[in-house]
Backbone as a ProteinNet text record, in pm:
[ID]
protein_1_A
[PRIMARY]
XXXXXXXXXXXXXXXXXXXXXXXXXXXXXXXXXXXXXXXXXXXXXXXXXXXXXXXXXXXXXXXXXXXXXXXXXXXXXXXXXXXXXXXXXXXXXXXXXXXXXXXXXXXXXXXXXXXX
[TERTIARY]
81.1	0	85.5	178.3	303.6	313.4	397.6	410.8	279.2	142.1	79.1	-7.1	34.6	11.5	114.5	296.9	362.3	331.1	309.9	276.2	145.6	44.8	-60.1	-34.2	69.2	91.8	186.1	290.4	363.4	238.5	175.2	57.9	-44.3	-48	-75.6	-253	-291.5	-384.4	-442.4	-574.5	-578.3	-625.7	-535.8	-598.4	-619.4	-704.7	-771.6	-860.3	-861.9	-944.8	-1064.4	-1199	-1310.4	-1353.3	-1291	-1315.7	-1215.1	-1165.2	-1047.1	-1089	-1023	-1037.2	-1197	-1281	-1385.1	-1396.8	-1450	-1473.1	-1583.2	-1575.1	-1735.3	-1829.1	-1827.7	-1917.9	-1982.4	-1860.9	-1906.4	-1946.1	-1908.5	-1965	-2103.6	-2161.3	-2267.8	-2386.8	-2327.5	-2417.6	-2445.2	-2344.6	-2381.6	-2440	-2445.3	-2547.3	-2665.5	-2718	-2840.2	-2927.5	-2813.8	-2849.7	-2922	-2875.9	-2874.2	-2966.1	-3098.8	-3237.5	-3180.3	-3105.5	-3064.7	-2948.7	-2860.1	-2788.8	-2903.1	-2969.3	-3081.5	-3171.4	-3174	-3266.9	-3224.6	-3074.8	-2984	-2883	-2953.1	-2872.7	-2729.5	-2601.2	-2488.4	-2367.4	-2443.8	-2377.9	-2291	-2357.2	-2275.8	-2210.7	-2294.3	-2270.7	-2222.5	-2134.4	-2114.6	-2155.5	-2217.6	-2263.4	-2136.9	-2198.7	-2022.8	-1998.2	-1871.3	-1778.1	-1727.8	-1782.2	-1770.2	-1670.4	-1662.7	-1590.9	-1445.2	-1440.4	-1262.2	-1220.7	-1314.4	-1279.7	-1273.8	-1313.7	-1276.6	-1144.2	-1128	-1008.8	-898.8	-912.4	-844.3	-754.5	-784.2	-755.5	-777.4	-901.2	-1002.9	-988.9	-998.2	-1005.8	-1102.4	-1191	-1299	-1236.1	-1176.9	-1115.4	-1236.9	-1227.5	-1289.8	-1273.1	-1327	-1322.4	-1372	-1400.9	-1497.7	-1637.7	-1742.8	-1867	-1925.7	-1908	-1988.5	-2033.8	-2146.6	-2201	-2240.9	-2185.2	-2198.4	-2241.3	-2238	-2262.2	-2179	-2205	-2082.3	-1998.2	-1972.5	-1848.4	-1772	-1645.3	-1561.1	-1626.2	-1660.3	-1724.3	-1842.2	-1921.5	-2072.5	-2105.1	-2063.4	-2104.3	-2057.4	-1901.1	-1840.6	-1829.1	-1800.2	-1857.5	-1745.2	-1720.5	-1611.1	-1665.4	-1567.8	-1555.9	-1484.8	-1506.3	-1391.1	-1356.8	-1431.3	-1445.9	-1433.1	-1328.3	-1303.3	-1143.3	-1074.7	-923.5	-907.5	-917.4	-864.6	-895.1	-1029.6	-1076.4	-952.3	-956.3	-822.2	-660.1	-654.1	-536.1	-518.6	-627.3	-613.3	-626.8	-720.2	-700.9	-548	-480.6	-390.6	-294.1	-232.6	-173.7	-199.7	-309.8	-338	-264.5	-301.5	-265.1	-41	-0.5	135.3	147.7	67.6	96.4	-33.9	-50.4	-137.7	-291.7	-355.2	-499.6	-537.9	-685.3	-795	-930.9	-953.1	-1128.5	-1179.7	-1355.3	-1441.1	-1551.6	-1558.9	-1633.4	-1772.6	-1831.6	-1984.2	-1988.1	-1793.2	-1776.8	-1675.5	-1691.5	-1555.6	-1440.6	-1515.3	-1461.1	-1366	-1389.4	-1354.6	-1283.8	-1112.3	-999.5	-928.7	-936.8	-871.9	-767.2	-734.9	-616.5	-639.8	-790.5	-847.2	-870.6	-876.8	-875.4	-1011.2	-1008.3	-1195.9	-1222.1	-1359.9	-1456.6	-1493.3	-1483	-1574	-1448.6	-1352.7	-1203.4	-1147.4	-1134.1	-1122.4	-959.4
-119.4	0	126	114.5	215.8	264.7	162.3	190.9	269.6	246.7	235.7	415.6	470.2	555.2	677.2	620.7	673.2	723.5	616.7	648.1	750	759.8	852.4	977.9	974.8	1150.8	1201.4	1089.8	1144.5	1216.8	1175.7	1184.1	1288.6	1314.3	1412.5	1366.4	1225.8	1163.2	1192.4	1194.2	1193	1055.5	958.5	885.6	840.4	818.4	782.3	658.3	572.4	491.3	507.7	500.1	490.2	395.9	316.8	204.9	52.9	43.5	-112.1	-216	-263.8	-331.6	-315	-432.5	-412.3	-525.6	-523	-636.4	-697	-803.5	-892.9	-793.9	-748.2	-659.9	-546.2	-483.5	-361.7	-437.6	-569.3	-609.7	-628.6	-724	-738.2	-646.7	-503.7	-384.5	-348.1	-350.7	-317	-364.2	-509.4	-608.7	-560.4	-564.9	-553.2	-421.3	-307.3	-223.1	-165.6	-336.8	-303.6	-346.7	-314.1	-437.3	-542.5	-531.1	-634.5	-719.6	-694.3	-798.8	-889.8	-802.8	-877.7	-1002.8	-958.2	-1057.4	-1179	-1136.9	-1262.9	-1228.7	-1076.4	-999.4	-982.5	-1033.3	-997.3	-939.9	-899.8	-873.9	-699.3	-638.6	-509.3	-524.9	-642.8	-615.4	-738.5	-782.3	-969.7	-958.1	-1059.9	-1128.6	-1138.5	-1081	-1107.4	-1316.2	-1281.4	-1390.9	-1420.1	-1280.9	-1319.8	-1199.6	-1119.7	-983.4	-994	-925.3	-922.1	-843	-724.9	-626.9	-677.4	-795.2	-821.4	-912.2	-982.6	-1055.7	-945.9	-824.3	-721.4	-736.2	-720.2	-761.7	-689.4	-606	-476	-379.5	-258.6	-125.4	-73.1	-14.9	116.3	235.7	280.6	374.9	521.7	602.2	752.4	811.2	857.5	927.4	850.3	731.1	655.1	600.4	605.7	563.9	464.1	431.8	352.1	178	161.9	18.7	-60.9	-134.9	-300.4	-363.2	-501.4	-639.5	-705.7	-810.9	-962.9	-1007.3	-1005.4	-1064.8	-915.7	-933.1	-872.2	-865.3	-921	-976.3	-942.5	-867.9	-853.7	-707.1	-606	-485.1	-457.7	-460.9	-432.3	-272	-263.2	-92	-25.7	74.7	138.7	298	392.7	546.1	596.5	569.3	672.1	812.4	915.9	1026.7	1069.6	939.8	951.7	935.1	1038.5	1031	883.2	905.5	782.1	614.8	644.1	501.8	457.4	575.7	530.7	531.9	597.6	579.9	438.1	352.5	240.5	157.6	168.5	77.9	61.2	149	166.6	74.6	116.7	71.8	11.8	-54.1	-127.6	-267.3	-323.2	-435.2	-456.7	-333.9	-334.4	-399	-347.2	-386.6	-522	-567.2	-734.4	-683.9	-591.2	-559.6	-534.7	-590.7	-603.3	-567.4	-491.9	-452.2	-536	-562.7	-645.3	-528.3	-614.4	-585.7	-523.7	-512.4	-448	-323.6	-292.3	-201.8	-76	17.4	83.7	109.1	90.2	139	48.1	-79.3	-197.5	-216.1	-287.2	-343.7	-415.1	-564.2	-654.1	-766.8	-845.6	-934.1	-1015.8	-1085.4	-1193.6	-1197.4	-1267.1	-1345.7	-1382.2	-1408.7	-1475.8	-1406.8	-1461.9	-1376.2	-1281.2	-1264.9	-1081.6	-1013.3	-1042.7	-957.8	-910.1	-774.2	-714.8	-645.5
0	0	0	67.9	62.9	-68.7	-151.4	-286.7	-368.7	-340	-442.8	-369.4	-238.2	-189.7	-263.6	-255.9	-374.6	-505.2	-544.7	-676.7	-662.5	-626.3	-595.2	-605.7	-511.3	-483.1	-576.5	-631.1	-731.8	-869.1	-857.2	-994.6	-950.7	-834.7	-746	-755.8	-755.5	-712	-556.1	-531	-382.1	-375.1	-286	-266.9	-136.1	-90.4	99.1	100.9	193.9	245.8	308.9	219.4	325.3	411.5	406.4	423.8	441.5	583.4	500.8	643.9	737.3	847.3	880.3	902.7	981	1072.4	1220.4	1273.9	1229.9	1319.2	1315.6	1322.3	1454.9	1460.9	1397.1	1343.6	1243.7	1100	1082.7	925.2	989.6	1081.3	1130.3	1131.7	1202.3	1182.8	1042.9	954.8	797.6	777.3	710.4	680.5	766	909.4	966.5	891.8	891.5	809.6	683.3	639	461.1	432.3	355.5	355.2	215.2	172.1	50.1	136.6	194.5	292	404	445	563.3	464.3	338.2	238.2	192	210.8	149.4	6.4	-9.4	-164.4	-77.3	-109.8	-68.9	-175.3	-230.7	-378.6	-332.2	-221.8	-164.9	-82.4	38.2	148.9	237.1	278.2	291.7	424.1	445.7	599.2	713.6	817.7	906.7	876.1	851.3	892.9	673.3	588	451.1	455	490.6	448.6	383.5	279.3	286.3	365.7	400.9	499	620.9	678.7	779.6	833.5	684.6	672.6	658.3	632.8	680.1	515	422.1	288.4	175.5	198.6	130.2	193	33.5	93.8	27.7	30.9	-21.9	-45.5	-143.9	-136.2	-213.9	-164.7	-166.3	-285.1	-366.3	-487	-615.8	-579.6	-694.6	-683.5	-722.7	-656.9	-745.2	-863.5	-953.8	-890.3	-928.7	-923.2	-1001.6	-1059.8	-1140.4	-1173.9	-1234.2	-1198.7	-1146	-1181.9	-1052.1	-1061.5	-1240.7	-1287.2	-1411.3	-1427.1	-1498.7	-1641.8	-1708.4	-1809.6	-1825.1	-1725.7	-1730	-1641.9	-1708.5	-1667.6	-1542.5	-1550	-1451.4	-1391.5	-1282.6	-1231.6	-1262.7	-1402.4	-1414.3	-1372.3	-1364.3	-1352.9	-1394.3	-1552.8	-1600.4	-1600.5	-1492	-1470.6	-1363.1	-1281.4	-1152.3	-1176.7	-1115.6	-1143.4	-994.3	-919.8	-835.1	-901.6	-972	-1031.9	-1151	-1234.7	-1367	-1310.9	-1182.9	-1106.5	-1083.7	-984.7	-972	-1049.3	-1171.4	-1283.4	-1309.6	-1358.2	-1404.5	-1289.4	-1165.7	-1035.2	-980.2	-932.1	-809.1	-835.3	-938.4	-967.1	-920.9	-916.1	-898.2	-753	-633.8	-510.8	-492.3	-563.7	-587.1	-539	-606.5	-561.5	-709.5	-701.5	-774.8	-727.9	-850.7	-790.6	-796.6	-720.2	-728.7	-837.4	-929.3	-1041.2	-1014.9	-875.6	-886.4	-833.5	-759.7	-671.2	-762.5	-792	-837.5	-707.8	-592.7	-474	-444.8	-420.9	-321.1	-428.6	-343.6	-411.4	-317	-360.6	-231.8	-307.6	-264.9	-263.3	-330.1	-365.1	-439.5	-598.1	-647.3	-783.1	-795.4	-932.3	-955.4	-1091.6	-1058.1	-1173.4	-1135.2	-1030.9	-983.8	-962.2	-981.9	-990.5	-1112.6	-1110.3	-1261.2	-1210.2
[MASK]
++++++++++++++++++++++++++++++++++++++++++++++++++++++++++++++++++++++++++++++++++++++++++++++++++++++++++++++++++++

């Protein structure tokens, strides 16, 4: 994250975390929160004990807002009118992070189909 905070400011990117570590508890309250997590829709919001954010692995980073579909391949959430979003397109992948395809925000450690 070091590196990829570097590179940011060299480019004179702002880039910040809304979001990275959550406990049980604070994933718990989200989900209770969310009426599409409470339904069983987890497509935003993972059930405590699913989080990458709790595996401490994900970050939400601030300055991109777009929303998706599920896989890379299927209307993945881009922002091309968000300088932090084409920052991380471009970088993230240097320090081993990948977006999850429904989030422009969220960028974690994992592989898949919902990893772009």
């Amino acid at each position: 994250m070091e590196l990829l905070h570097r590179r940011a400011a060299e480019r004179g990117v702002p880039l910040f975390a809304n979001s990275a570590f959550r406990s049980r508890e604070r994933q718990r309250d989200l989900c209770r929160a969310d009426a599409d997590c409470r339904q069983g829709d987890h497509t935003y919001i993972a059930p405590p004990g699913y989080s990458n954010h709790q595996l401490g692995v994900a970050v939400d980073f601030a300055g991109t807002y777009a929303t998706g579909g599920t896989t890379c391949g299927r209307r993945r959430a881009t922002d091309p009118g968000s300088r932090v979003w084409r920052f991380l397109e471009r970088e993230a992948s240097a320090v081993g992070l990948q977006q999850y395809s429904a989030e422009s925000w969220h960028w974690d450690a994992f592989s898949g189909a919902s990893r772009c």
